PDB file of C-alpha atoms and ligand atoms in Angstrom:
ATOM      1  CA  UNK B   1     -21.803  18.250  95.468  1.00  0.00           C
ATOM      2  CA  UNK B   2     -19.856  20.913  93.643  1.00  0.00           C
ATOM      3  CA  UNK B   3     -16.121  21.047  93.728  1.00  0.00           C
ATOM      4  CA  UNK B   4     -13.316  22.691  91.843  1.00  0.00           C
ATOM      5  CA  UNK B   5     -10.952  19.930  90.917  1.00  0.00           C
ATOM      6  CA  UNK B   6      -8.258  21.080  88.585  1.00  0.00           C
ATOM      7  CA  UNK B   7      -6.511  24.192  87.273  1.00  0.00           C
ATOM      8  CA  UNK B   8      -7.115  24.466  83.548  1.00  0.00           C
ATOM      9  CA  UNK B   9      -5.337  27.779  82.898  1.00  0.00           C
ATOM     10  CA  UNK B  10      -2.656  29.096  85.248  1.00  0.00           C
ATOM     11  CA  UNK B  11      -2.116  32.653  86.437  1.00  0.00           C
ATOM     12  CA  UNK B  12       1.057  32.891  84.318  1.00  0.00           C
ATOM     13  CA  UNK B  13      -0.666  31.671  81.169  1.00  0.00           C
ATOM     14  CA  UNK B  14      -3.462  34.203  81.665  1.00  0.00           C
ATOM     15  CA  UNK B  15      -1.038  37.048  82.303  1.00  0.00           C
ATOM     16  CA  UNK B  16       1.060  36.252  79.264  1.00  0.00           C
ATOM     17  CA  UNK B  17      -1.937  36.019  76.938  1.00  0.00           C
ATOM     18  CA  UNK B  18      -3.417  39.262  78.297  1.00  0.00           C
ATOM     19  CA  UNK B  19      -0.119  41.002  77.569  1.00  0.00           C
ATOM     20  CA  UNK B  20      -0.104  39.706  74.001  1.00  0.00           C
ATOM     21  CA  UNK B  21      -3.703  40.743  73.406  1.00  0.00           C
ATOM     22  CA  UNK B  22      -3.012  44.197  74.851  1.00  0.00           C
ATOM     23  CA  UNK B  23      -0.043  44.651  72.527  1.00  0.00           C
ATOM     24  CA  UNK B  24      -2.058  43.538  69.515  1.00  0.00           C
ATOM     25  CA  UNK B  25      -4.951  45.872  70.362  1.00  0.00           C
ATOM     26  CA  UNK B  26      -2.523  48.747  70.978  1.00  0.00           C
ATOM     27  CA  UNK B  27      -1.038  48.264  67.503  1.00  0.00           C
ATOM     28  CA  UNK B  28      -4.388  47.874  65.735  1.00  0.00           C
ATOM     29  CA  UNK B  29      -6.107  50.886  67.287  1.00  0.00           C
ATOM     30  CA  UNK B  30      -3.201  53.349  67.374  1.00  0.00           C
ATOM     31  CA  UNK B  31      -4.506  56.847  66.615  1.00  0.00           C
ATOM     32  CA  UNK B  32      -8.155  55.830  67.017  1.00  0.00           C
ATOM     33  CA  UNK B  33     -10.729  56.595  69.678  1.00  0.00           C
ATOM     34  CA  UNK B  34     -11.281  53.263  71.379  1.00  0.00           C
ATOM     35  CA  UNK B  35     -13.881  52.364  74.005  1.00  0.00           C
ATOM     36  CA  UNK B  36     -13.576  49.093  75.903  1.00  0.00           C
ATOM     37  CA  UNK B  37     -16.962  47.760  76.947  1.00  0.00           C
ATOM     38  CA  UNK B  38     -16.803  45.116  79.637  1.00  0.00           C
ATOM     39  CA  UNK B  39     -19.528  42.509  79.826  1.00  0.00           C
ATOM     40  CA  UNK B  40     -20.211  42.148  83.548  1.00  0.00           C
ATOM     41  CA  UNK B  41     -19.683  40.464  85.864  1.00  0.00           C
ATOM     42  CA  UNK B  42     -17.438  37.816  84.395  1.00  0.00           C
ATOM     43  CA  UNK B  43     -15.457  40.190  82.187  1.00  0.00           C
ATOM     44  CA  UNK B  44     -14.432  42.484  85.044  1.00  0.00           C
ATOM     45  CA  UNK B  45     -11.174  40.769  85.993  1.00  0.00           C
ATOM     46  CA  UNK B  46      -9.961  40.432  82.401  1.00  0.00           C
ATOM     47  CA  UNK B  47     -11.040  44.017  81.639  1.00  0.00           C
ATOM     48  CA  UNK B  48      -8.966  45.389  84.533  1.00  0.00           C
ATOM     49  CA  UNK B  49      -5.883  43.500  83.391  1.00  0.00           C
ATOM     50  CA  UNK B  50      -6.357  44.195  79.690  1.00  0.00           C
ATOM     51  CA  UNK B  51      -6.851  47.963  79.934  1.00  0.00           C
ATOM     52  CA  UNK B  52      -3.493  48.293  81.689  1.00  0.00           C
ATOM     53  CA  UNK B  53      -1.769  46.557  78.768  1.00  0.00           C
ATOM     54  CA  UNK B  54      -3.050  49.118  76.274  1.00  0.00           C
ATOM     55  CA  UNK B  55      -0.500  51.793  75.565  1.00  0.00           C
ATOM     56  CA  UNK B  56      -2.744  54.833  74.917  1.00  0.00           C
ATOM     57  CA  UNK B  57      -5.777  56.360  76.688  1.00  0.00           C
ATOM     58  CA  UNK B  58      -9.018  54.426  76.139  1.00  0.00           C
ATOM     59  CA  UNK B  59     -12.596  55.005  77.235  1.00  0.00           C
ATOM     60  CA  UNK B  60     -14.147  52.334  79.407  1.00  0.00           C
ATOM     61  CA  UNK B  61     -17.718  51.366  80.144  1.00  0.00           C
ATOM     62  CA  UNK B  62     -19.606  48.450  81.641  1.00  0.00           C
ATOM     63  CA  UNK B  63     -22.685  46.587  80.648  1.00  0.00           C
ATOM     64  CA  UNK B  64     -24.543  43.683  82.195  1.00  0.00           C
ATOM     65  CA  UNK B  65     -26.570  41.199  80.204  1.00  0.00           C
ATOM     66  CA  UNK B  66     -28.088  37.919  81.203  1.00  0.00           C
ATOM     67  CA  UNK B  67     -28.066  34.919  78.969  1.00  0.00           C
ATOM     68  CA  UNK B  68     -27.866  32.308  81.685  1.00  0.00           C
ATOM     69  CA  UNK B  69     -30.468  31.655  84.349  1.00  0.00           C
ATOM     70  CA  UNK B  70     -29.910  29.424  87.325  1.00  0.00           C
ATOM     71  CA  UNK B  71     -28.828  26.595  85.058  1.00  0.00           C
ATOM     72  CA  UNK B  72     -25.442  26.436  83.422  1.00  0.00           C
ATOM     73  CA  UNK B  73     -26.719  26.114  79.864  1.00  0.00           C
ATOM     74  CA  UNK B  74     -27.518  28.990  77.540  1.00  0.00           C
ATOM     75  CA  UNK B  75     -31.150  29.982  77.086  1.00  0.00           C
ATOM     76  CA  UNK B  76     -30.386  31.931  73.933  1.00  0.00           C
ATOM     77  CA  UNK B  77     -32.404  34.808  75.376  1.00  0.00           C
ATOM     78  CA  UNK B  78     -30.516  37.957  76.259  1.00  0.00           C
ATOM     79  CA  UNK B  79     -31.707  40.792  78.477  1.00  0.00           C
ATOM     80  CA  UNK B  80     -29.838  44.009  79.203  1.00  0.00           C
ATOM     81  CA  UNK B  81     -29.654  44.391  82.983  1.00  0.00           C
ATOM     82  CA  UNK B  82     -27.359  47.417  82.938  1.00  0.00           C
ATOM     83  CA  UNK B  83     -26.564  49.470  79.872  1.00  0.00           C
ATOM     84  CA  UNK B  84     -23.474  51.597  79.195  1.00  0.00           C
ATOM     85  CA  UNK B  85     -23.509  55.277  80.189  1.00  0.00           C
ATOM     86  CA  UNK B  86     -21.592  56.550  77.187  1.00  0.00           C
ATOM     87  CA  UNK B  87     -22.732  57.647  73.753  1.00  0.00           C
ATOM     88  CA  UNK B  88     -20.682  55.403  71.494  1.00  0.00           C
ATOM     89  CA  UNK B  89     -21.779  56.784  68.139  1.00  0.00           C
ATOM     90  CA  UNK B  90     -18.732  57.179  65.867  1.00  0.00           C
ATOM     91  CA  UNK B  91     -16.399  55.480  68.347  1.00  0.00           C
ATOM     92  CA  UNK B  92     -14.534  52.214  67.953  1.00  0.00           C
ATOM     93  CA  UNK B  93     -16.019  49.657  70.329  1.00  0.00           C
ATOM     94  CA  UNK B  94     -14.234  46.609  71.675  1.00  0.00           C
ATOM     95  CA  UNK B  95     -16.480  44.237  73.621  1.00  0.00           C
ATOM     96  CA  UNK B  96     -14.539  42.551  76.423  1.00  0.00           C
ATOM     97  CA  UNK B  97     -15.832  39.131  77.474  1.00  0.00           C
ATOM     98  CA  UNK B  98     -14.743  36.432  79.874  1.00  0.00           C
ATOM     99  CA  UNK B  99     -15.717  33.440  77.753  1.00  0.00           C
ATOM    100  CA  UNK B 100     -17.387  32.771  74.434  1.00  0.00           C
ATOM    101  CA  UNK B 101     -19.435  29.625  74.491  1.00  0.00           C
ATOM    102  CA  UNK B 102     -22.351  29.402  72.016  1.00  0.00           C
ATOM    103  CA  UNK B 103     -21.554  32.908  70.704  1.00  0.00           C
ATOM    104  CA  UNK B 104     -25.191  33.997  71.085  1.00  0.00           C
ATOM    105  CA  UNK B 105     -24.520  36.775  73.610  1.00  0.00           C
ATOM    106  CA  UNK B 106     -21.824  38.379  71.486  1.00  0.00           C
ATOM    107  CA  UNK B 107     -23.735  38.043  68.245  1.00  0.00           C
ATOM    108  CA  UNK B 108     -26.611  39.916  69.842  1.00  0.00           C
ATOM    109  CA  UNK B 109     -24.364  42.602  71.338  1.00  0.00           C
ATOM    110  CA  UNK B 110     -22.508  43.127  68.088  1.00  0.00           C
ATOM    111  CA  UNK B 111     -25.789  43.844  66.319  1.00  0.00           C
ATOM    112  CA  UNK B 112     -26.828  46.197  69.100  1.00  0.00           C
ATOM    113  CA  UNK B 113     -23.670  48.324  68.820  1.00  0.00           C
ATOM    114  CA  UNK B 114     -23.891  48.388  65.045  1.00  0.00           C
ATOM    115  CA  UNK B 115     -27.436  49.787  65.419  1.00  0.00           C
ATOM    116  CA  UNK B 116     -26.072  52.401  67.792  1.00  0.00           C
ATOM    117  CA  UNK B 117     -23.733  53.489  64.980  1.00  0.00           C
ATOM    118  CA  UNK B 118     -20.389  52.700  66.550  1.00  0.00           C
ATOM    119  CA  UNK B 119     -17.569  53.295  64.042  1.00  0.00           C
ATOM    120  CA  UNK B 120     -16.611  49.627  64.428  1.00  0.00           C
ATOM    121  CA  UNK B 121     -17.433  46.749  66.773  1.00  0.00           C
ATOM    122  CA  UNK B 122     -14.947  44.030  67.583  1.00  0.00           C
ATOM    123  CA  UNK B 123     -14.831  41.263  70.139  1.00  0.00           C
ATOM    124  CA  UNK B 124     -12.132  40.358  72.625  1.00  0.00           C
ATOM    125  CA  UNK B 125     -12.389  37.361  74.940  1.00  0.00           C
ATOM    126  CA  UNK B 126      -9.901  35.745  77.259  1.00  0.00           C
ATOM    127  CA  UNK B 127     -11.451  32.247  76.950  1.00  0.00           C
ATOM    128  CA  UNK B 128     -13.259  30.463  74.150  1.00  0.00           C
ATOM    129  CA  UNK B 129     -14.936  27.060  73.773  1.00  0.00           C
ATOM    130  CA  UNK B 130     -14.861  26.588  69.991  1.00  0.00           C
ATOM    131  CA  UNK B 131     -16.605  23.184  70.148  1.00  0.00           C
ATOM    132  CA  UNK B 132     -19.720  24.769  71.684  1.00  0.00           C
ATOM    133  CA  UNK B 133     -20.323  27.455  69.072  1.00  0.00           C
ATOM    134  CA  UNK B 134     -23.891  27.694  67.714  1.00  0.00           C
ATOM    135  CA  UNK B 135     -23.411  30.867  65.681  1.00  0.00           C
ATOM    136  CA  UNK B 136     -20.468  31.876  63.590  1.00  0.00           C
ATOM    137  CA  UNK B 137     -19.487  35.167  65.199  1.00  0.00           C
ATOM    138  CA  UNK B 138     -15.941  36.304  64.375  1.00  0.00           C
ATOM    139  CA  UNK B 139     -13.752  36.738  67.452  1.00  0.00           C
ATOM    140  CA  UNK B 140     -11.212  39.397  66.636  1.00  0.00           C
ATOM    141  CA  UNK B 141      -9.037  38.878  69.726  1.00  0.00           C
ATOM    142  CA  UNK B 142      -9.281  35.423  71.227  1.00  0.00           C
ATOM    143  CA  UNK B 143      -7.214  34.515  74.271  1.00  0.00           C
ATOM    144  CA  UNK B 144      -7.146  30.809  75.070  1.00  0.00           C
ATOM    145  CA  UNK B 145      -9.211  27.971  73.607  1.00  0.00           C
ATOM    146  CA  UNK B 146     -10.555  25.556  76.213  1.00  0.00           C
ATOM    147  CA  UNK B 147     -12.462  22.256  76.009  1.00  0.00           C
ATOM    148  CA  UNK B 148     -16.153  21.863  76.786  1.00  0.00           C
ATOM    149  CA  UNK B 149     -15.900  21.963  80.577  1.00  0.00           C
ATOM    150  CA  UNK B 150     -17.675  24.268  83.026  1.00  0.00           C
ATOM    151  CA  UNK B 151     -15.024  26.601  84.418  1.00  0.00           C
ATOM    152  CA  UNK B 152     -14.726  29.208  87.168  1.00  0.00           C
ATOM    153  CA  UNK B 153     -12.182  31.767  88.305  1.00  0.00           C
ATOM    154  CA  UNK B 154     -10.597  34.832  86.685  1.00  0.00           C
ATOM    155  CA  UNK B 155     -14.029  36.521  86.836  1.00  0.00           C
ATOM    156  CA  UNK B 156     -16.168  33.465  86.071  1.00  0.00           C
ATOM    157  CA  UNK B 157     -18.554  32.138  88.710  1.00  0.00           C
ATOM    158  CA  UNK B 158     -20.574  29.188  89.789  1.00  0.00           C
ATOM    159  CA  UNK B 159     -23.609  30.498  91.736  1.00  0.00           C
ATOM    160  CA  UNK B 160     -21.702  33.777  92.318  1.00  0.00           C
ATOM    161  CA  UNK B 161     -18.746  32.008  93.858  1.00  0.00           C
ATOM    162  CA  UNK B 162     -15.127  31.589  92.753  1.00  0.00           C
ATOM    163  CA  UNK B 163     -14.850  34.782  90.646  1.00  0.00           C
ATOM    164  CA  UNK B 164     -11.817  35.878  92.639  1.00  0.00           C
ATOM    165  CA  UNK B 165      -9.704  32.818  91.929  1.00  0.00           C
ATOM    166  CA  UNK B 166      -6.607  33.966  90.024  1.00  0.00           C
ATOM    167  CA  UNK B 167      -6.578  30.823  87.837  1.00  0.00           C
ATOM    168  CA  UNK B 168      -9.252  29.145  85.703  1.00  0.00           C
ATOM    169  CA  UNK B 169     -10.516  25.957  87.344  1.00  0.00           C
ATOM    170  CA  UNK B 170     -12.737  23.095  86.187  1.00  0.00           C
ATOM    171  CA  UNK B 171     -15.951  22.571  88.159  1.00  0.00           C
ATOM    172  CA  UNK B 172     -17.300  19.128  88.843  1.00  0.00           C
ATOM    173  CA  UNK B 173     -20.822  18.545  90.041  1.00  0.00           C
ATOM    174  CA  UNK B 174     -21.720  15.181  91.544  1.00  0.00           C
ATOM    175  CA  UNK B 175     -24.764  13.940  93.440  1.00  0.00           C
TER     176      UNK B 175
HETATM  177  P1  LIG I 201     -22.534  32.381  75.121  1.00  0.00           P
HETATM  178  O1  LIG I 201     -23.614  33.371  74.861  1.00  0.00           O
HETATM  179  O2  LIG I 201     -21.358  32.534  74.188  1.00  0.00           O
HETATM  180  O3  LIG I 201     -23.086  30.986  75.087  1.00  0.00           O
HETATM  181  O4  LIG I 201     -21.970  32.545  76.586  1.00  0.00           O
HETATM  182  C1  LIG I 201     -22.335  33.598  77.396  1.00  0.00           C
HETATM  183  C2  LIG I 201     -21.703  33.590  78.740  1.00  0.00           C
HETATM  184  O5  LIG I 201     -21.989  32.405  79.452  1.00  0.00           O
HETATM  185  C3  LIG I 201     -20.201  33.680  78.826  1.00  0.00           C
HETATM  186  O6  LIG I 201     -19.694  34.934  78.571  1.00  0.00           O
HETATM  187  C4  LIG I 201     -20.012  33.303  80.294  1.00  0.00           C
HETATM  188  O7  LIG I 201     -20.218  34.430  81.093  1.00  0.00           O
HETATM  189  C5  LIG I 201     -21.071  32.237  80.470  1.00  0.00           C
HETATM  190  N1  LIG I 201     -20.426  30.924  80.398  1.00  0.00           N
HETATM  191  C6  LIG I 201     -20.248  30.119  79.334  1.00  0.00           C
HETATM  192  N2  LIG I 201     -19.531  29.010  79.659  1.00  0.00           N
HETATM  193  C7  LIG I 201     -19.234  29.155  80.978  1.00  0.00           C
HETATM  194  C8  LIG I 201     -18.452  28.358  81.908  1.00  0.00           C
HETATM  195  O8  LIG I 201     -17.870  27.314  81.619  1.00  0.00           O
HETATM  196  N3  LIG I 201     -18.373  28.862  83.180  1.00  0.00           N
HETATM  197  C9  LIG I 201     -18.983  30.015  83.578  1.00  0.00           C
HETATM  198  N4  LIG I 201     -18.825  30.395  84.834  1.00  0.00           N
HETATM  199  N5  LIG I 201     -19.687  30.785  82.723  1.00  0.00           N
HETATM  200  C10 LIG I 201     -19.808  30.354  81.446  1.00  0.00           C
HETATM  201 MG1  LIG I 202     -19.704  36.600  80.056  1.00  0.00          MG
END
């Protein structure tokens, strides 16, 4: 049985942190050509909120990668399911993620955008599980640290459900 039991991060906490991150990004990239690249599907909700907190025009694009199969543990293997449409050579890229767990997905994507000759590649995530990290990938804009629990909501799913919850919830699976 799968159930969502408890709110881990409230709507207000998310909104406040997104505002702060937006302000920080706006300061850091002032005068530069910035492209936000959302990692689908989980990043979509955060991306929509974050872009509206940035105070100058930005380019946006979307990419879909899979690092998780049916199970809820990382395989360490990443496949590009949908690539961006834009040519990002010479542009400043900010990868927008829902959650950084092992760090493997982002490490791989950072290398990919460096190969594509982006002017710079940074990472922004709304959630992070520092205790789960397997690779030491620097997170330039990190929203909220959470414990090692499987979570849903604010874009994150369990079997494609719960993405539309406005808060982040803890999932419990029992037999
Ligand atoms: P990483 O490559 O850093 O291990 O994690 C890749 C992706 O796995 C995250 O961006 C996220 O989409 C997914 N993921 C990691 N932990 C969770 C979790 O607790 N809940 C959900 N729904 N997805 C997770
Ligand atoms: Mg993700």
